[in-house]
Structures are given as structure tokens and as C-alpha cells.
PDB file of N, CA and C in Angstrom:
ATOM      1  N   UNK A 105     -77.375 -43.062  37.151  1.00 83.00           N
ATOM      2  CA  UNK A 105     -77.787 -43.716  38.371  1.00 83.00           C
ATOM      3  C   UNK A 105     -77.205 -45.133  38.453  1.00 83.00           C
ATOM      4  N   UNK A 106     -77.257 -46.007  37.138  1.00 87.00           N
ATOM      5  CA  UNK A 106     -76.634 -47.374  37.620  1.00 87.00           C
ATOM      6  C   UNK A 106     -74.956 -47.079  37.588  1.00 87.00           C
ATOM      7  N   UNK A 107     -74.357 -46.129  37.307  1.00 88.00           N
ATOM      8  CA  UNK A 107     -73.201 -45.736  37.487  1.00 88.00           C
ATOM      9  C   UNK A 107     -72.820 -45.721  39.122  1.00 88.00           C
ATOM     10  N   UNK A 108     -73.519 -45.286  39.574  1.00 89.00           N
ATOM     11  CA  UNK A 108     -73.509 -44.624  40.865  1.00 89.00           C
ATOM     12  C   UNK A 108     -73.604 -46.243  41.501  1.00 89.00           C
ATOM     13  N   UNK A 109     -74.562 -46.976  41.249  1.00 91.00           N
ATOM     14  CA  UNK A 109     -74.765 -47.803  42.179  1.00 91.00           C
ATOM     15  C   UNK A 109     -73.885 -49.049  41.969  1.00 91.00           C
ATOM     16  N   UNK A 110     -73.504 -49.112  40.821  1.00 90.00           N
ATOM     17  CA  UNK A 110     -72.373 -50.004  40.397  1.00 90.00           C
ATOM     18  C   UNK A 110     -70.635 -49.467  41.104  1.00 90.00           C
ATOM     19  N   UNK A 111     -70.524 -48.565  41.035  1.00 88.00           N
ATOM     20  CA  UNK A 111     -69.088 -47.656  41.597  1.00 88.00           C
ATOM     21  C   UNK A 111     -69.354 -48.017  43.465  1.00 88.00           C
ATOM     22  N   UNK A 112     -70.787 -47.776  43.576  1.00 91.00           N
ATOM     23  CA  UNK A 112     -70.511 -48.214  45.295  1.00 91.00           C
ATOM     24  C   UNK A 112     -71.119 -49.474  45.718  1.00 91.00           C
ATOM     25  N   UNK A 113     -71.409 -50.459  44.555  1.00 91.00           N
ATOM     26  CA  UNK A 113     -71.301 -51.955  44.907  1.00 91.00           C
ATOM     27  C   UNK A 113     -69.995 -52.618  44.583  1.00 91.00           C
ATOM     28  N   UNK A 114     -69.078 -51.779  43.260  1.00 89.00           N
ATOM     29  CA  UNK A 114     -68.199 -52.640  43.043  1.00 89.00           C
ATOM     30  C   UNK A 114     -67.050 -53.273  44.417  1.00 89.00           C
ATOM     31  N   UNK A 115     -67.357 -52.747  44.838  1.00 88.00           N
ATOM     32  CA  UNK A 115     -66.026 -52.570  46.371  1.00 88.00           C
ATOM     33  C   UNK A 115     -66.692 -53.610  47.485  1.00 88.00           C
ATOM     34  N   UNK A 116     -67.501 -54.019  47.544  1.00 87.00           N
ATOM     35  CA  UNK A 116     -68.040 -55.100  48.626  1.00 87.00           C
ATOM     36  C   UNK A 116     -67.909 -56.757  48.101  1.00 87.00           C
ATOM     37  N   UNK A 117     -67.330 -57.060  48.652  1.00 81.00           N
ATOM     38  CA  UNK A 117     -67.673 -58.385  48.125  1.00 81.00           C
ATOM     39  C   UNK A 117     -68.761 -59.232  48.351  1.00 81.00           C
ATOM     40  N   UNK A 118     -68.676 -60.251  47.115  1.00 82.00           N
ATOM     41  CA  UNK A 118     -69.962 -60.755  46.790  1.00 82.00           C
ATOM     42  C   UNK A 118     -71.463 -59.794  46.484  1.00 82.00           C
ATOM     43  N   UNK A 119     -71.234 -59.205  47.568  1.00 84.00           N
ATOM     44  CA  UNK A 119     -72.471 -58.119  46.341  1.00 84.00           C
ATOM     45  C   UNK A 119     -71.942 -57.299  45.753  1.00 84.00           C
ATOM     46  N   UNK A 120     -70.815 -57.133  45.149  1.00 82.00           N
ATOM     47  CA  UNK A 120     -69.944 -56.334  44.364  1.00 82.00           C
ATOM     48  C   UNK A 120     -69.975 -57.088  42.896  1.00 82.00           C
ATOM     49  N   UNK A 121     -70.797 -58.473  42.531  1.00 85.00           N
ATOM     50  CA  UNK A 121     -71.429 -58.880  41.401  1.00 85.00           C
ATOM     51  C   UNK A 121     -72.459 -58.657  41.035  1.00 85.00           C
ATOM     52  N   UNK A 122     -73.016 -58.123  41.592  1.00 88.00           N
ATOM     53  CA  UNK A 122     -74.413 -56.850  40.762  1.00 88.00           C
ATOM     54  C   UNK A 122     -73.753 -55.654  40.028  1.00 88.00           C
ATOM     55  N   UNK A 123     -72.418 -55.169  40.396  1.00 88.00           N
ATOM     56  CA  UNK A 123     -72.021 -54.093  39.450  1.00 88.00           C
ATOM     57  C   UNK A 123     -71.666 -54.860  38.456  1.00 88.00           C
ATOM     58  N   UNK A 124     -71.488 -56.184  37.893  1.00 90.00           N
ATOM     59  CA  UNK A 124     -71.235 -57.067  36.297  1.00 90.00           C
ATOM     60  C   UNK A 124     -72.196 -56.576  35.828  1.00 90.00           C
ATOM     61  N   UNK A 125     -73.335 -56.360  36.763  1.00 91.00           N
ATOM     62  CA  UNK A 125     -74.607 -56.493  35.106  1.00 91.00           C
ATOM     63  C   UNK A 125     -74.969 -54.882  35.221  1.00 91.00           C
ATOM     64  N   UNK A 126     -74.806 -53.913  36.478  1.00 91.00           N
ATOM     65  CA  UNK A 126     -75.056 -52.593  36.439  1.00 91.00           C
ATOM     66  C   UNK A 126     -74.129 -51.332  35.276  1.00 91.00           C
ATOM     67  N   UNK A 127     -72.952 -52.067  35.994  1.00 92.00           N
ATOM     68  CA  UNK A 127     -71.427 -51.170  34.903  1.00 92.00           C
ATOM     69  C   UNK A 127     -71.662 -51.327  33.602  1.00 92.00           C
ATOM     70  N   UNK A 128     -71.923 -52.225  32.436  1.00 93.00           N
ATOM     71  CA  UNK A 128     -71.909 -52.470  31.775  1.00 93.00           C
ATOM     72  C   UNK A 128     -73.446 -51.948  30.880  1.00 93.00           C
ATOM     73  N   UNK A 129     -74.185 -52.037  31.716  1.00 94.00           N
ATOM     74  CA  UNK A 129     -75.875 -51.683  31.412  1.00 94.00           C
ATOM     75  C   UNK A 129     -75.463 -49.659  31.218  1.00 94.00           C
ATOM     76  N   UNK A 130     -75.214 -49.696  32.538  1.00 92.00           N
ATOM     77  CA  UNK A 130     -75.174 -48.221  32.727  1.00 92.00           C
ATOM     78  C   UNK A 130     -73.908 -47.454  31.506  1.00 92.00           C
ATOM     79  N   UNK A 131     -72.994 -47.931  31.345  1.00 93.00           N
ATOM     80  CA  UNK A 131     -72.321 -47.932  30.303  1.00 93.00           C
ATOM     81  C   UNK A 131     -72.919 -47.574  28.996  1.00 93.00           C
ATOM     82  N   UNK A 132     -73.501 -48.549  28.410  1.00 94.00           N
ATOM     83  CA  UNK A 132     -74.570 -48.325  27.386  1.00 94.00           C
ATOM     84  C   UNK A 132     -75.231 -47.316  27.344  1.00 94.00           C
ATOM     85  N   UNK A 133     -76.165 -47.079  28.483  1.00 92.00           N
ATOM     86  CA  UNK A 133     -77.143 -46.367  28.620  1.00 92.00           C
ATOM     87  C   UNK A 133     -76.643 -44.425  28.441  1.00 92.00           C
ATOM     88  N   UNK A 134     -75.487 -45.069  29.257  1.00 91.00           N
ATOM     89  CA  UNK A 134     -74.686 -43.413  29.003  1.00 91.00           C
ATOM     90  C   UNK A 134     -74.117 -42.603  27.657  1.00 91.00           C
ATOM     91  N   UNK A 135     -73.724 -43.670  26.855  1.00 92.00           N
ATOM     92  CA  UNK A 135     -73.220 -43.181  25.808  1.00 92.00           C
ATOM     93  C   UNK A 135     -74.584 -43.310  24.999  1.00 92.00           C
ATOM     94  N   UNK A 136     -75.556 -44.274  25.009  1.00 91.00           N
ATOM     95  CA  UNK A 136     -76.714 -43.529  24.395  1.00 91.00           C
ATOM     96  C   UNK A 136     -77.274 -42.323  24.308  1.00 91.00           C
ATOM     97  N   UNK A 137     -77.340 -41.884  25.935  1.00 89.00           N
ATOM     98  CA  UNK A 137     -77.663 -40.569  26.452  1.00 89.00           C
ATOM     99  C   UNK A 137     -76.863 -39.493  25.674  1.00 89.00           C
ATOM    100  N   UNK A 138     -75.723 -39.947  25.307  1.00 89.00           N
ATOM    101  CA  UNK A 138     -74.506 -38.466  25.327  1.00 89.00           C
ATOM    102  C   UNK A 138     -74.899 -38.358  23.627  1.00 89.00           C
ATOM    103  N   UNK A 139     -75.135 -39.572  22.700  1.00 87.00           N
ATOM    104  CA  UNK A 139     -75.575 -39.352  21.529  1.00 87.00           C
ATOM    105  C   UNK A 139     -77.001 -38.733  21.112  1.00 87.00           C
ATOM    106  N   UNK A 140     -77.939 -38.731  21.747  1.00 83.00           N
ATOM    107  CA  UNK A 140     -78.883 -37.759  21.736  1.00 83.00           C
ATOM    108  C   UNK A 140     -79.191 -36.786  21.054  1.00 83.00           C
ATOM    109  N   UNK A 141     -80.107 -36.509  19.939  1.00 81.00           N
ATOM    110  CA  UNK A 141     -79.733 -34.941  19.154  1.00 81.00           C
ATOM    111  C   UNK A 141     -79.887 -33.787  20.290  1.00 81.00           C
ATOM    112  N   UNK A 142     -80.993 -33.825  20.846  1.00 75.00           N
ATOM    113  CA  UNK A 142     -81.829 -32.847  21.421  1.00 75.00           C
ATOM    114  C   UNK A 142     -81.078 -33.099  23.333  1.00 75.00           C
ATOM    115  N   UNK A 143     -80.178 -32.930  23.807  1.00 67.00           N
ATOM    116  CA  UNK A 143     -79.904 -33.193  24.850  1.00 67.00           C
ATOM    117  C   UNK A 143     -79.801 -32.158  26.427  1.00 67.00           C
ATOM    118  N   UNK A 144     -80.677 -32.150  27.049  1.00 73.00           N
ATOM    119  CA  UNK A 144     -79.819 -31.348  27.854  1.00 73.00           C
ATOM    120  C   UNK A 144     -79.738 -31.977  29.499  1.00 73.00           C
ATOM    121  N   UNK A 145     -78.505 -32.794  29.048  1.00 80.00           N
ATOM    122  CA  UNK A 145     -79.027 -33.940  30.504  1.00 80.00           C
ATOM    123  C   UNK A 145     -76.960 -34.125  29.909  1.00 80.00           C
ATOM    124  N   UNK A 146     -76.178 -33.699  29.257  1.00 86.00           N
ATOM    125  CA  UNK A 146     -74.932 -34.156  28.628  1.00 86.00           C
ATOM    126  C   UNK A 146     -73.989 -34.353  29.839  1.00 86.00           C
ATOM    127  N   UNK A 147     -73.866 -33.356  30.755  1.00 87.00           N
ATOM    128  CA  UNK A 147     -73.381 -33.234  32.041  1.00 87.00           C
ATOM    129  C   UNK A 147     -73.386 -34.777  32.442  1.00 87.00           C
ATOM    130  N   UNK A 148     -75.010 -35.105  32.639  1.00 88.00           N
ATOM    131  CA  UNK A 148     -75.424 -36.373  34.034  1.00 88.00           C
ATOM    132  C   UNK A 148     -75.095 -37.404  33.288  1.00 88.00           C
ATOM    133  N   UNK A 149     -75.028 -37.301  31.764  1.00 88.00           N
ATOM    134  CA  UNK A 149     -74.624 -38.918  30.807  1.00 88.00           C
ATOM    135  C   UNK A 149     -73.087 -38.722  31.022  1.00 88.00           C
ATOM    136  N   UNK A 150     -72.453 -37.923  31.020  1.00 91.00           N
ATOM    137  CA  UNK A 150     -70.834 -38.022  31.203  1.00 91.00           C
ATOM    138  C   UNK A 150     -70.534 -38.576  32.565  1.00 91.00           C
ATOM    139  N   UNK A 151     -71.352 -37.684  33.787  1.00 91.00           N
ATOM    140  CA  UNK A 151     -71.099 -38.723  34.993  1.00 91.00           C
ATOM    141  C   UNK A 151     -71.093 -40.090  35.142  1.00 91.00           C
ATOM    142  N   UNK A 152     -72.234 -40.951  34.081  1.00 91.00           N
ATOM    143  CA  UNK A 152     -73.073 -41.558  34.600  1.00 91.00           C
ATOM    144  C   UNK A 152     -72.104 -42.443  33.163  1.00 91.00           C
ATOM    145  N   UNK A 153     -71.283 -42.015  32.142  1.00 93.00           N
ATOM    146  CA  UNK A 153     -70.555 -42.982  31.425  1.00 93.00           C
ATOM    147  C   UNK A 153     -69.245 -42.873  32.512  1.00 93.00           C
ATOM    148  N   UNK A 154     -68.483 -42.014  33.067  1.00 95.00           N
ATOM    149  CA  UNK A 154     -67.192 -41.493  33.923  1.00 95.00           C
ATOM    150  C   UNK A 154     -67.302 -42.953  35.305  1.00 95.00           C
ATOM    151  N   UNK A 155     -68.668 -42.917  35.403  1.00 94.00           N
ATOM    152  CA  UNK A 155     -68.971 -43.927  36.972  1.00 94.00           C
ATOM    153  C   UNK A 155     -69.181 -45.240  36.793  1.00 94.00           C
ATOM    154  N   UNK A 156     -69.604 -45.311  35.364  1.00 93.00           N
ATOM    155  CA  UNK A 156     -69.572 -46.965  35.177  1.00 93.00           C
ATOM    156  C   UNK A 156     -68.410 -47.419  34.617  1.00 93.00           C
ATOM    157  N   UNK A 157     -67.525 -46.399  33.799  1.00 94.00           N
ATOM    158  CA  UNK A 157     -66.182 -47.067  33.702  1.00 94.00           C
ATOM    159  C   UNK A 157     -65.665 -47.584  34.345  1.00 94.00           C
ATOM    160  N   UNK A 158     -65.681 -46.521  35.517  1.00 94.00           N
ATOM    161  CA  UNK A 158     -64.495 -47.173  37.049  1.00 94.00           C
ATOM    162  C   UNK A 158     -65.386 -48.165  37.594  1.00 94.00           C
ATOM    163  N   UNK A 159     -66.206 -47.917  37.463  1.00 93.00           N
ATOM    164  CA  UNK A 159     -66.654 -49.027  38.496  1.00 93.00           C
ATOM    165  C   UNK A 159     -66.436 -50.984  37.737  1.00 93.00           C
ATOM    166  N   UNK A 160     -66.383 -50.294  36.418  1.00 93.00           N
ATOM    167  CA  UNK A 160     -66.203 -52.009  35.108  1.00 93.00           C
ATOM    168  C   UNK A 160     -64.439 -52.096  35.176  1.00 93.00           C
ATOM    169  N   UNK A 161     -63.826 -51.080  35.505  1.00 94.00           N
ATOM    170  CA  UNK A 161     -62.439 -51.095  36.110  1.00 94.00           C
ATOM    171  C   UNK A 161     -62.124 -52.014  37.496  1.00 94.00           C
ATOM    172  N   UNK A 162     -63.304 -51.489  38.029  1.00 92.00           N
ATOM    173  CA  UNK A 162     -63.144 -51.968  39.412  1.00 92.00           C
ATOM    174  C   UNK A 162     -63.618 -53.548  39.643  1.00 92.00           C
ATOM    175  N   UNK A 163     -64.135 -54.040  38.354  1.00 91.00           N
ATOM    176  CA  UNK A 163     -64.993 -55.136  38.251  1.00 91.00           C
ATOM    177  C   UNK A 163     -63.506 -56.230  37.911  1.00 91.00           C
ATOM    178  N   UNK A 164     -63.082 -55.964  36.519  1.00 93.00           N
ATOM    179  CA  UNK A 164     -61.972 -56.313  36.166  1.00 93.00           C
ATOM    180  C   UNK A 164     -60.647 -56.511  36.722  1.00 93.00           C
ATOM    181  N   UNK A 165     -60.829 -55.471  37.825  1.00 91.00           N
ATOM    182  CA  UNK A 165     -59.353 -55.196  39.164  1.00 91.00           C
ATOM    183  C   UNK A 165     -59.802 -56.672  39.998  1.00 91.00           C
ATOM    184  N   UNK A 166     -60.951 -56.691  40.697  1.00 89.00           N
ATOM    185  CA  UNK A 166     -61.513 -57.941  41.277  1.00 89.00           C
ATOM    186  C   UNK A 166     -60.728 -59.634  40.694  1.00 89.00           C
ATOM    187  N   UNK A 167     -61.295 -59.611  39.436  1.00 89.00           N
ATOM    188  CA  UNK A 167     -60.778 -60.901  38.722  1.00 89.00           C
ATOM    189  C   UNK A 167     -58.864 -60.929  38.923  1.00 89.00           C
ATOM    190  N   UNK A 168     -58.719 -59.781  38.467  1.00 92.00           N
ATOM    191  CA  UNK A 168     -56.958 -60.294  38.279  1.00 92.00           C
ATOM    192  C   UNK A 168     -56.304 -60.162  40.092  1.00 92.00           C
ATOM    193  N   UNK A 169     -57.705 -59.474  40.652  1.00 89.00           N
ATOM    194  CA  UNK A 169     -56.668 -60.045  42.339  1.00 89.00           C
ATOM    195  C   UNK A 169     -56.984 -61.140  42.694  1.00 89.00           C
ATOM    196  N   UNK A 170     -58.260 -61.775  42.213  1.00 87.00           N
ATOM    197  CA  UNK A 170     -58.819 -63.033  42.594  1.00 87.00           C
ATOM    198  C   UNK A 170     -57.823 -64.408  41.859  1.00 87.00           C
ATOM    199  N   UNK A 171     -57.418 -63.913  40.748  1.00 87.00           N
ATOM    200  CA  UNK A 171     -56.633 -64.391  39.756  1.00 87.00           C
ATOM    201  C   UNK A 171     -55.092 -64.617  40.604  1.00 87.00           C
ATOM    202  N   UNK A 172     -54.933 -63.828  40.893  1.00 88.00           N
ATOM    203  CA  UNK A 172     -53.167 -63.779  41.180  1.00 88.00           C
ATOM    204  C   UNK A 172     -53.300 -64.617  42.769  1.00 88.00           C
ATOM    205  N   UNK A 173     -54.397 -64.262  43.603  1.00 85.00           N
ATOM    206  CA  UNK A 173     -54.259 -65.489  44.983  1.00 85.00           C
ATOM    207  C   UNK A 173     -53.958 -66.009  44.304  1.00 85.00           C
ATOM    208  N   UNK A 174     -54.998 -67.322  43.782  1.00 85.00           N
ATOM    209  CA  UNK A 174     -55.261 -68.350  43.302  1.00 85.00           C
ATOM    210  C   UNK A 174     -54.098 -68.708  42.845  1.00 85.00           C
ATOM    211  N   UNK A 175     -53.118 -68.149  41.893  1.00 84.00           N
ATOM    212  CA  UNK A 175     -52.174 -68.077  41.189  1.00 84.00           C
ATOM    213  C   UNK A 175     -50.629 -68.709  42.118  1.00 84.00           C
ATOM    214  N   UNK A 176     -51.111 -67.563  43.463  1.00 81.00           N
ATOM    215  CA  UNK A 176     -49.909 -67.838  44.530  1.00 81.00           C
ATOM    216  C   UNK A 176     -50.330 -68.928  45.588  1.00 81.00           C
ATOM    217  N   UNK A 177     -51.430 -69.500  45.738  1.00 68.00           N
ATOM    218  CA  UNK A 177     -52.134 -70.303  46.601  1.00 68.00           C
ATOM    219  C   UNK A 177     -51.871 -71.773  45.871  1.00 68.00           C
ATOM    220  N   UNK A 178     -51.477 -71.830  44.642  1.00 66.00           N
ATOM    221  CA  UNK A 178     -51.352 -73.019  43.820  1.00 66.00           C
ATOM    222  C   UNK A 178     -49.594 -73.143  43.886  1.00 66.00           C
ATOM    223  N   UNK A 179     -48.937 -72.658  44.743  1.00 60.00           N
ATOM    224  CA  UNK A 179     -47.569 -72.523  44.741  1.00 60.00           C
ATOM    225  C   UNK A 179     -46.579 -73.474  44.752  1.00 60.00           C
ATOM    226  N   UNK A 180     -47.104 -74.958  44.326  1.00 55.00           N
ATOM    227  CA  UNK A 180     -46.092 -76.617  44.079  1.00 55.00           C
ATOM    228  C   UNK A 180     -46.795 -76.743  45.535  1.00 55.00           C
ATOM    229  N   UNK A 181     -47.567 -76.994  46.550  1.00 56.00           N
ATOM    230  CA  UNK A 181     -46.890 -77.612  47.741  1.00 56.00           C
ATOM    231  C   UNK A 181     -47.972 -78.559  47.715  1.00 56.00           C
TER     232      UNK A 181
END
């Protein structure tokens, strides 16, 4: 679930910084899930590690476009 909600906050800006603390939470939480002895939920922890990746992808994509304006906006003038 915070997979889910992190993957369709990462894309908005400014509230697309609630997926920093969701992606990363949900992350955790997933590969906890998938380690589990007794599991039968393995399916929804693979979604739910698969959705917070991209979405901590999508977190990281943010910085280096925010990065590279900045980068070209500082251009000598």
C-alpha cells in the first residue's frame, strides 16, 4: 500500500515529497514481508517492494532534473 501511494505521489510536485518518507518505509516493509517464514501474502510484498522501487527511482530522477536546471540556469551570465 505505501508502494502504491508513493508511485502515485512521486509524479506531482511538491507533494511528490511524501513519497521520500513513503518509498523508502514501504521498501522496508516489503522485503520484511517477503522474508516471512509462514507467508502467504508473497505476491502483494513483491508488488508492494516492485512499487516502492520505482517510485524511490522516481524520487532520485526528481533531484538529478532539479539538479541539471539549476546546473544550466547557473550558465556564467
Amino acid at each position: 500500500m505505501l508502494g502504491i501511494l508513493a508511485l502515485c505521489t512521486v509524479w506531482i510536485p511538491l507533494i511528490g515529497l511524501i513519497a521520500w518518507i513513503l518509498a523508502p518505509l514501504g521498501l522496508v516493509l516489503g522485503i520484511v514481508a517477503l522474508n516471512r517464514p509462514t507467508g502467504s501474502g508473497k505476491s502483494v510484498a513483491i508488488a508492494g517492494v516492485v512499487c516502492s522501487a520505482i517510485a524511490l527511482l522516481g524520487c532520485i530522477g526528481w533531484i538529478v532534473l532539479i539538479g541539471a536546471a539549476a546546473s544550466v540556469g547557473t550558465g556564467g551570465y
